[in-house]
């Protein structure tokens, strides 16, 4: 019998992460992100989300700032996504309903080479 190999430890040297958001429903949603540090940083984005389509963005690691990620739509409190896990590809769902805007993780997988 063979045992499954334990998952690899978190990659502290990974330089990027991929964060995707898949919108549900008909209400227009925006996926936004920016690096927050002591000084203004490049890399801010504000992307429209289409229902049923994953909108992804590659985020690069910064030593002097941290990523802030949100999903928002007019009239609702923005949904804050957790800081990206570098070396990972994370997919979230986002939906605006009568209860408000909700975001939840759907899938997470490592990024990198396909070889094992």
mmCIF file of N, CA and C in Angstrom:
data_model
loop_
_atom_site.group_PDB
_atom_site.id
_atom_site.type_symbol
_atom_site.label_atom_id
_atom_site.label_comp_id
_atom_site.label_asym_id
_atom_site.label_seq_id
_atom_site.Cartn_x
_atom_site.Cartn_y
_atom_site.Cartn_z
ATOM 1 N N UNK A 1 0.837 -1.184 0.000
ATOM 2 C CA UNK A 1 0.000 0.000 0.000
ATOM 3 C C UNK A 1 0.879 1.244 0.000
ATOM 4 N N UNK A 2 0.401 2.234 -0.707
ATOM 5 C CA UNK A 2 1.114 3.491 -0.771
ATOM 6 C C UNK A 2 0.302 4.554 -0.050
ATOM 7 N N UNK A 3 0.966 5.363 0.696
ATOM 8 C CA UNK A 3 0.295 6.470 1.380
ATOM 9 C C UNK A 3 0.456 7.724 0.538
ATOM 10 N N UNK A 4 -0.542 8.573 0.600
ATOM 11 C CA UNK A 4 -0.449 9.841 -0.115
ATOM 12 C C UNK A 4 0.644 10.691 0.518
ATOM 13 N N UNK A 5 1.358 11.394 -0.335
ATOM 14 C CA UNK A 5 2.397 12.283 0.161
ATOM 15 C C UNK A 5 1.737 13.454 0.879
ATOM 16 N N UNK A 6 2.339 13.941 1.952
ATOM 17 C CA UNK A 6 1.757 15.100 2.637
ATOM 18 C C UNK A 6 1.835 16.317 1.729
ATOM 19 N N UNK A 7 0.923 17.270 1.901
ATOM 20 C CA UNK A 7 0.970 18.460 1.059
ATOM 21 C C UNK A 7 2.261 19.227 1.294
ATOM 22 N N UNK A 8 2.754 19.912 0.260
ATOM 23 C CA UNK A 8 3.998 20.658 0.427
ATOM 24 C C UNK A 8 3.805 21.814 1.402
ATOM 25 N N UNK A 9 4.858 22.233 2.094
ATOM 26 C CA UNK A 9 4.736 23.362 3.010
ATOM 27 C C UNK A 9 4.471 24.644 2.227
ATOM 28 N N UNK A 10 3.930 25.679 2.886
ATOM 29 C CA UNK A 10 3.687 26.937 2.188
ATOM 30 C C UNK A 10 4.971 27.471 1.573
ATOM 31 N N UNK A 11 4.831 28.064 0.410
ATOM 32 C CA UNK A 11 5.984 28.558 -0.325
ATOM 33 C C UNK A 11 6.256 30.006 0.070
ATOM 34 N N UNK A 12 7.209 30.218 0.979
ATOM 35 C CA UNK A 12 7.523 31.561 1.438
ATOM 36 C C UNK A 12 8.331 32.345 0.416
ATOM 37 N N UNK A 13 8.855 31.669 -0.611
ATOM 38 C CA UNK A 13 9.654 32.360 -1.614
ATOM 39 C C UNK A 13 8.856 32.659 -2.876
ATOM 40 N N UNK A 14 7.593 32.248 -2.929
ATOM 41 C CA UNK A 14 6.777 32.512 -4.117
ATOM 42 C C UNK A 14 6.635 34.016 -4.309
ATOM 43 N N UNK A 15 6.703 34.428 -5.549
ATOM 44 C CA UNK A 15 6.664 35.859 -5.846
ATOM 45 C C UNK A 15 5.314 36.345 -6.326
ATOM 46 N N UNK A 16 4.398 35.426 -6.609
ATOM 47 C CA UNK A 16 3.103 35.862 -7.113
ATOM 48 C C UNK A 16 1.985 34.970 -6.601
ATOM 49 N N UNK A 17 0.781 35.477 -6.761
ATOM 50 C CA UNK A 17 -0.436 34.738 -6.432
ATOM 51 C C UNK A 17 -1.449 35.058 -7.518
ATOM 52 N N UNK A 18 -2.394 34.164 -7.725
ATOM 53 C CA UNK A 18 -3.476 34.407 -8.673
ATOM 54 C C UNK A 18 -4.773 34.396 -7.875
ATOM 55 N N UNK A 19 -5.525 35.482 -7.983
ATOM 56 C CA UNK A 19 -6.812 35.577 -7.299
ATOM 57 C C UNK A 19 -7.882 35.762 -8.363
ATOM 58 N N UNK A 20 -8.904 34.892 -8.335
ATOM 59 C CA UNK A 20 -10.000 34.939 -9.299
ATOM 60 C C UNK A 20 -11.315 35.123 -8.556
ATOM 61 N N UNK A 21 -12.249 35.837 -9.192
ATOM 62 C CA UNK A 21 -13.590 36.005 -8.637
ATOM 63 C C UNK A 21 -14.586 35.647 -9.721
ATOM 64 N N UNK A 22 -15.569 34.825 -9.364
ATOM 65 C CA UNK A 22 -16.628 34.416 -10.289
ATOM 66 C C UNK A 22 -17.937 35.010 -9.781
ATOM 67 N N UNK A 23 -18.538 35.902 -10.567
ATOM 68 C CA UNK A 23 -19.776 36.571 -10.163
ATOM 69 C C UNK A 23 -20.980 35.682 -10.413
ATOM 70 N N UNK A 24 -21.968 35.796 -9.538
ATOM 71 C CA UNK A 24 -23.236 35.099 -9.688
ATOM 72 C C UNK A 24 -24.342 36.147 -9.633
ATOM 73 N N UNK A 25 -25.408 35.933 -10.381
ATOM 74 C CA UNK A 25 -26.522 36.874 -10.375
ATOM 75 C C UNK A 25 -26.399 37.911 -11.472
ATOM 76 N N UNK A 26 -27.373 38.838 -11.484
ATOM 77 C CA UNK A 26 -27.424 39.832 -12.564
ATOM 78 C C UNK A 26 -26.879 41.192 -12.173
ATOM 79 N N UNK A 27 -26.660 41.441 -10.924
ATOM 80 C CA UNK A 27 -26.196 42.756 -10.480
ATOM 81 C C UNK A 27 -24.731 42.962 -10.887
ATOM 82 N N UNK A 28 -24.390 44.162 -11.396
ATOM 83 C CA UNK A 28 -22.992 44.416 -11.794
ATOM 84 C C UNK A 28 -22.075 44.491 -10.570
ATOM 85 N N UNK A 29 -20.971 43.764 -10.630
ATOM 86 C CA UNK A 29 -20.001 43.735 -9.536
ATOM 87 C C UNK A 29 -18.636 44.181 -10.044
ATOM 88 N N UNK A 30 -17.825 44.721 -9.150
ATOM 89 C CA UNK A 30 -16.462 45.153 -9.462
ATOM 90 C C UNK A 30 -15.487 44.425 -8.546
ATOM 91 N N UNK A 31 -14.369 43.971 -9.104
ATOM 92 C CA UNK A 31 -13.283 43.335 -8.359
ATOM 93 C C UNK A 31 -12.142 44.339 -8.321
ATOM 94 N N UNK A 32 -11.765 44.783 -7.121
ATOM 95 C CA UNK A 32 -10.748 45.819 -6.972
ATOM 96 C C UNK A 32 -9.612 45.347 -6.086
ATOM 97 N N UNK A 33 -8.455 45.910 -6.326
ATOM 98 C CA UNK A 33 -7.307 45.604 -5.487
ATOM 99 C C UNK A 33 -6.284 46.713 -5.555
ATOM 100 N N UNK A 34 -5.550 46.879 -4.468
ATOM 101 C CA UNK A 34 -4.467 47.865 -4.467
ATOM 102 C C UNK A 34 -3.452 47.486 -3.409
ATOM 103 N N UNK A 35 -2.241 47.920 -3.643
ATOM 104 C CA UNK A 35 -1.165 47.738 -2.678
ATOM 105 C C UNK A 35 -1.212 48.904 -1.704
ATOM 106 N N UNK A 36 -1.276 48.611 -0.419
ATOM 107 C CA UNK A 36 -1.306 49.670 0.583
ATOM 108 C C UNK A 36 -0.001 49.671 1.354
ATOM 109 N N UNK A 37 0.649 50.820 1.327
ATOM 110 C CA UNK A 37 1.917 50.982 2.021
ATOM 111 C C UNK A 37 2.048 52.416 2.495
ATOM 112 N N UNK A 38 3.254 52.787 2.870
ATOM 113 C CA UNK A 38 3.486 54.153 3.344
ATOM 114 C C UNK A 38 3.375 55.166 2.213
ATOM 115 N N UNK A 39 3.740 54.752 1.020
ATOM 116 C CA UNK A 39 3.658 55.623 -0.157
ATOM 117 C C UNK A 39 2.737 54.983 -1.183
ATOM 118 N N UNK A 40 2.176 55.765 -2.123
ATOM 119 C CA UNK A 40 1.344 55.170 -3.184
ATOM 120 C C UNK A 40 2.136 54.134 -3.971
ATOM 121 N N UNK A 41 1.492 53.021 -4.281
ATOM 122 C CA UNK A 41 2.139 51.912 -4.969
ATOM 123 C C UNK A 41 1.474 51.660 -6.321
ATOM 124 N N UNK A 42 2.229 51.173 -7.309
ATOM 125 C CA UNK A 42 1.629 50.797 -8.590
ATOM 126 C C UNK A 42 0.899 49.463 -8.453
ATOM 127 N N UNK A 43 0.074 49.146 -9.421
ATOM 128 C CA UNK A 43 -0.568 47.835 -9.457
ATOM 129 C C UNK A 43 -2.035 47.825 -9.105
ATOM 130 N N UNK A 44 -2.627 48.986 -8.788
ATOM 131 C CA UNK A 44 -4.052 49.020 -8.446
ATOM 132 C C UNK A 44 -4.885 48.624 -9.663
ATOM 133 N N UNK A 45 -6.015 47.955 -9.409
ATOM 134 C CA UNK A 45 -6.901 47.551 -10.499
ATOM 135 C C UNK A 45 -8.352 47.618 -10.046
ATOM 136 N N UNK A 46 -9.252 47.790 -10.999
ATOM 137 C CA UNK A 46 -10.694 47.807 -10.760
ATOM 138 C C UNK A 46 -11.329 47.167 -11.987
ATOM 139 N N UNK A 47 -11.762 45.913 -11.861
ATOM 140 C CA UNK A 47 -12.231 45.134 -13.001
ATOM 141 C C UNK A 47 -13.714 44.802 -12.882
ATOM 142 N N UNK A 48 -14.482 44.966 -13.968
ATOM 143 C CA UNK A 48 -15.891 44.549 -13.925
ATOM 144 C C UNK A 48 -15.989 43.029 -13.963
ATOM 145 N N UNK A 49 -16.973 42.489 -13.265
ATOM 146 C CA UNK A 49 -17.204 41.044 -13.251
ATOM 147 C C UNK A 49 -18.424 40.722 -14.096
ATOM 148 N N UNK A 50 -18.328 39.649 -14.880
ATOM 149 C CA UNK A 50 -19.451 39.165 -15.684
ATOM 150 C C UNK A 50 -19.995 37.904 -15.030
ATOM 151 N N UNK A 51 -21.317 37.734 -14.993
ATOM 152 C CA UNK A 51 -21.900 36.545 -14.359
ATOM 153 C C UNK A 51 -21.380 35.244 -14.979
ATOM 154 N N UNK A 52 -20.969 34.314 -14.120
ATOM 155 C CA UNK A 52 -20.531 32.993 -14.564
ATOM 156 C C UNK A 52 -19.136 32.924 -15.145
ATOM 157 N N UNK A 53 -18.414 34.042 -15.175
ATOM 158 C CA UNK A 53 -17.072 34.078 -15.770
ATOM 159 C C UNK A 53 -16.054 34.434 -14.685
ATOM 160 N N UNK A 54 -14.976 33.668 -14.615
ATOM 161 C CA UNK A 54 -13.910 33.973 -13.659
ATOM 162 C C UNK A 54 -13.081 35.148 -14.157
ATOM 163 N N UNK A 55 -12.908 36.155 -13.314
ATOM 164 C CA UNK A 55 -12.022 37.278 -13.611
ATOM 165 C C UNK A 55 -10.812 37.113 -12.702
ATOM 166 N N UNK A 56 -9.641 36.903 -13.307
ATOM 167 C CA UNK A 56 -8.431 36.629 -12.527
ATOM 168 C C UNK A 56 -7.438 37.772 -12.639
ATOM 169 N N UNK A 57 -6.609 37.894 -11.623
ATOM 170 C CA UNK A 57 -5.542 38.877 -11.641
ATOM 171 C C UNK A 57 -4.321 38.281 -10.953
ATOM 172 N N UNK A 58 -3.152 38.492 -11.563
ATOM 173 C CA UNK A 58 -1.888 38.055 -10.969
ATOM 174 C C UNK A 58 -1.405 39.150 -10.034
ATOM 175 N N UNK A 59 -1.086 38.785 -8.814
ATOM 176 C CA UNK A 59 -0.613 39.741 -7.824
ATOM 177 C C UNK A 59 0.833 39.426 -7.493
ATOM 178 N N UNK A 60 1.672 40.438 -7.531
ATOM 179 C CA UNK A 60 3.087 40.255 -7.219
ATOM 180 C C UNK A 60 3.353 40.606 -5.765
ATOM 181 N N UNK A 61 4.267 39.877 -5.166
ATOM 182 C CA UNK A 61 4.637 40.121 -3.769
ATOM 183 C C UNK A 61 5.370 41.456 -3.661
ATOM 184 N N UNK A 62 5.116 42.170 -2.580
ATOM 185 C CA UNK A 62 5.810 43.415 -2.292
ATOM 186 C C UNK A 62 6.388 43.330 -0.886
ATOM 187 N N UNK A 63 7.600 43.839 -0.723
ATOM 188 C CA UNK A 63 8.223 43.830 0.602
ATOM 189 C C UNK A 63 7.814 45.039 1.428
ATOM 190 N N UNK A 64 7.238 46.060 0.781
ATOM 191 C CA UNK A 64 6.927 47.297 1.496
ATOM 192 C C UNK A 64 5.441 47.626 1.543
ATOM 193 N N UNK A 65 4.591 46.748 1.012
ATOM 194 C CA UNK A 65 3.154 47.025 1.004
ATOM 195 C C UNK A 65 2.381 45.710 1.028
ATOM 196 N N UNK A 66 1.091 45.795 1.333
ATOM 197 C CA UNK A 66 0.235 44.608 1.354
ATOM 198 C C UNK A 66 -0.962 44.820 0.437
ATOM 199 N N UNK A 67 -1.476 43.724 -0.118
ATOM 200 C CA UNK A 67 -2.622 43.783 -1.013
ATOM 201 C C UNK A 67 -3.924 43.874 -0.222
ATOM 202 N N UNK A 68 -4.823 44.760 -0.680
ATOM 203 C CA UNK A 68 -6.184 44.840 -0.172
ATOM 204 C C UNK A 68 -7.095 44.519 -1.342
ATOM 205 N N UNK A 69 -7.945 43.492 -1.200
ATOM 206 C CA UNK A 69 -8.820 43.039 -2.282
ATOM 207 C C UNK A 69 -10.275 43.154 -1.853
ATOM 208 N N UNK A 70 -11.124 43.711 -2.740
ATOM 209 C CA UNK A 70 -12.546 43.850 -2.433
ATOM 210 C C UNK A 70 -13.391 43.543 -3.657
ATOM 211 N N UNK A 71 -14.632 43.155 -3.394
ATOM 212 C CA UNK A 71 -15.659 43.039 -4.423
ATOM 213 C C UNK A 71 -16.756 43.991 -3.983
ATOM 214 N N UNK A 72 -17.234 44.845 -4.901
ATOM 215 C CA UNK A 72 -18.257 45.803 -4.496
ATOM 216 C C UNK A 72 -19.266 46.059 -5.603
ATOM 217 N N UNK A 73 -20.369 46.664 -5.214
ATOM 218 C CA UNK A 73 -21.426 47.091 -6.115
ATOM 219 C C UNK A 73 -22.147 48.240 -5.422
ATOM 220 N N UNK A 74 -22.707 49.196 -6.159
ATOM 221 C CA UNK A 74 -23.381 50.333 -5.527
ATOM 222 C C UNK A 74 -24.519 49.890 -4.601
ATOM 223 N N UNK A 75 -24.595 50.521 -3.437
ATOM 224 C CA UNK A 75 -25.667 50.251 -2.495
ATOM 225 C C UNK A 75 -25.404 49.117 -1.521
ATOM 226 N N UNK A 76 -24.252 48.457 -1.619
ATOM 227 C CA UNK A 76 -23.925 47.338 -0.734
ATOM 228 C C UNK A 76 -22.592 47.599 -0.039
ATOM 229 N N UNK A 77 -22.429 47.009 1.129
ATOM 230 C CA UNK A 77 -21.143 47.063 1.824
ATOM 231 C C UNK A 77 -20.157 46.180 1.063
ATOM 232 N N UNK A 78 -18.974 46.696 0.728
ATOM 233 C CA UNK A 78 -18.000 45.881 -0.018
ATOM 234 C C UNK A 78 -17.621 44.611 0.733
ATOM 235 N N UNK A 79 -17.315 43.607 -0.020
ATOM 236 C CA UNK A 79 -16.891 42.312 0.510
ATOM 237 C C UNK A 79 -15.362 42.279 0.428
ATOM 238 N N UNK A 80 -14.696 42.195 1.577
ATOM 239 C CA UNK A 80 -13.227 42.157 1.595
ATOM 240 C C UNK A 80 -12.753 40.718 1.478
ATOM 241 N N UNK A 81 -11.827 40.492 0.573
ATOM 242 C CA UNK A 81 -11.238 39.162 0.401
ATOM 243 C C UNK A 81 -9.963 39.085 1.233
ATOM 244 N N UNK A 82 -9.612 37.907 1.731
ATOM 245 C CA UNK A 82 -8.375 37.773 2.510
ATOM 246 C C UNK A 82 -7.144 38.102 1.666
ATOM 247 N N UNK A 83 -6.068 38.445 2.343
ATOM 248 C CA UNK A 83 -4.808 38.717 1.638
ATOM 249 C C UNK A 83 -4.420 37.485 0.826
ATOM 250 N N UNK A 84 -3.822 37.687 -0.346
ATOM 251 C CA UNK A 84 -3.473 36.542 -1.192
ATOM 252 C C UNK A 84 -2.412 35.657 -0.549
ATOM 253 N N UNK A 85 -2.517 34.374 -0.818
ATOM 254 C CA UNK A 85 -1.497 33.419 -0.384
ATOM 255 C C UNK A 85 -0.566 33.216 -1.570
ATOM 256 N N UNK A 86 0.644 33.716 -1.463
ATOM 257 C CA UNK A 86 1.566 33.652 -2.584
ATOM 258 C C UNK A 86 1.943 32.214 -2.872
ATOM 259 N N UNK A 87 1.999 31.892 -4.163
ATOM 260 C CA UNK A 87 2.238 30.527 -4.596
ATOM 261 C C UNK A 87 0.940 29.755 -4.775
ATOM 262 N N UNK A 88 -0.203 30.419 -4.596
ATOM 263 C CA UNK A 88 -1.511 29.768 -4.686
ATOM 264 C C UNK A 88 -2.403 30.467 -5.710
ATOM 265 N N UNK A 89 -3.340 29.709 -6.272
ATOM 266 C CA UNK A 89 -4.408 30.247 -7.123
ATOM 267 C C UNK A 89 -5.701 30.018 -6.356
ATOM 268 N N UNK A 90 -6.395 31.100 -6.027
ATOM 269 C CA UNK A 90 -7.619 31.015 -5.235
ATOM 270 C C UNK A 90 -8.773 31.588 -6.047
ATOM 271 N N UNK A 91 -9.908 30.867 -6.046
ATOM 272 C CA UNK A 91 -11.110 31.313 -6.751
ATOM 273 C C UNK A 91 -12.196 31.571 -5.714
ATOM 274 N N UNK A 92 -12.835 32.743 -5.813
ATOM 275 C CA UNK A 92 -13.931 33.121 -4.921
ATOM 276 C C UNK A 92 -15.208 33.283 -5.731
ATOM 277 N N UNK A 93 -16.354 33.070 -5.075
ATOM 278 C CA UNK A 93 -17.637 33.405 -5.694
ATOM 279 C C UNK A 93 -18.112 34.698 -5.049
ATOM 280 N N UNK A 94 -18.827 35.507 -5.815
ATOM 281 C CA UNK A 94 -19.379 36.759 -5.300
ATOM 282 C C UNK A 94 -20.813 36.882 -5.786
ATOM 283 N N UNK A 95 -21.719 37.228 -4.868
ATOM 284 C CA UNK A 95 -23.127 37.328 -5.222
ATOM 285 C C UNK A 95 -23.787 38.435 -4.414
ATOM 286 N N UNK A 96 -24.573 39.265 -5.102
ATOM 287 C CA UNK A 96 -25.372 40.295 -4.447
ATOM 288 C C UNK A 96 -26.811 39.804 -4.411
ATOM 289 N N UNK A 97 -27.387 39.745 -3.214
ATOM 290 C CA UNK A 97 -28.772 39.295 -3.063
ATOM 291 C C UNK A 97 -29.485 40.232 -2.095
ATOM 292 N N UNK A 98 -30.725 39.914 -1.760
ATOM 293 C CA UNK A 98 -31.487 40.737 -0.825
ATOM 294 C C UNK A 98 -30.813 40.791 0.547
ATOM 295 N N UNK A 99 -30.026 39.782 0.885
ATOM 296 C CA UNK A 99 -29.317 39.747 2.165
ATOM 297 C C UNK A 99 -28.027 40.553 2.147
ATOM 298 N N UNK A 100 -27.593 40.985 0.987
ATOM 299 C CA UNK A 100 -26.359 41.747 0.875
ATOM 300 C C UNK A 100 -25.370 41.071 -0.051
ATOM 301 N N UNK A 101 -24.168 41.584 -0.058
ATOM 302 C CA UNK A 101 -23.098 41.061 -0.904
ATOM 303 C C UNK A 101 -22.349 39.985 -0.126
ATOM 304 N N UNK A 102 -22.171 38.821 -0.740
ATOM 305 C CA UNK A 102 -21.452 37.740 -0.066
ATOM 306 C C UNK A 102 -20.344 37.205 -0.965
ATOM 307 N N UNK A 103 -19.232 36.854 -0.343
ATOM 308 C CA UNK A 103 -18.081 36.277 -1.044
ATOM 309 C C UNK A 103 -17.641 35.034 -0.286
ATOM 310 N N UNK A 104 -17.280 33.996 -1.028
ATOM 311 C CA UNK A 104 -16.836 32.753 -0.396
ATOM 312 C C UNK A 104 -15.805 32.071 -1.282
ATOM 313 N N UNK A 105 -14.800 31.431 -0.677
ATOM 314 C CA UNK A 105 -13.818 30.696 -1.480
ATOM 315 C C UNK A 105 -14.450 29.454 -2.100
ATOM 316 N N UNK A 106 -14.085 29.177 -3.364
ATOM 317 C CA UNK A 106 -14.591 28.006 -4.077
ATOM 318 C C UNK A 106 -13.497 26.956 -4.217
ATOM 319 N N UNK A 107 -12.306 27.416 -4.615
ATOM 320 C CA UNK A 107 -11.237 26.481 -4.974
ATOM 321 C C UNK A 107 -9.883 27.118 -4.685
ATOM 322 N N UNK A 108 -8.926 26.290 -4.297
ATOM 323 C CA UNK A 108 -7.559 26.758 -4.059
ATOM 324 C C UNK A 108 -6.605 25.680 -4.552
ATOM 325 N N UNK A 109 -5.580 26.105 -5.289
ATOM 326 C CA UNK A 109 -4.588 25.155 -5.783
ATOM 327 C C UNK A 109 -3.238 25.852 -5.900
ATOM 328 N N UNK A 110 -2.148 25.097 -5.820
ATOM 329 C CA UNK A 110 -0.827 25.705 -5.965
ATOM 330 C C UNK A 110 -0.571 26.103 -7.414
ATOM 331 N N UNK A 111 0.203 27.156 -7.590
ATOM 332 C CA UNK A 111 0.633 27.525 -8.936
ATOM 333 C C UNK A 111 2.103 27.161 -9.052
ATOM 334 N N UNK A 112 2.560 26.984 -10.251
ATOM 335 C CA UNK A 112 3.954 26.612 -10.458
ATOM 336 C C UNK A 112 4.055 25.579 -11.551
ATOM 337 N N UNK A 113 5.083 24.781 -11.488
ATOM 338 C CA UNK A 113 5.299 23.784 -12.526
ATOM 339 C C UNK A 113 4.266 22.677 -12.423
ATOM 340 N N UNK A 114 3.979 22.036 -13.537
ATOM 341 C CA UNK A 114 3.012 20.943 -13.579
ATOM 342 C C UNK A 114 3.661 19.614 -13.234
ATOM 343 N N UNK A 115 4.980 19.568 -13.185
ATOM 344 C CA UNK A 115 5.686 18.322 -12.891
ATOM 345 C C UNK A 115 5.645 18.042 -11.396
ATOM 346 N N UNK A 116 5.615 16.769 -11.057
ATOM 347 C CA UNK A 116 5.657 16.391 -9.638
ATOM 348 C C UNK A 116 6.950 15.685 -9.349
#
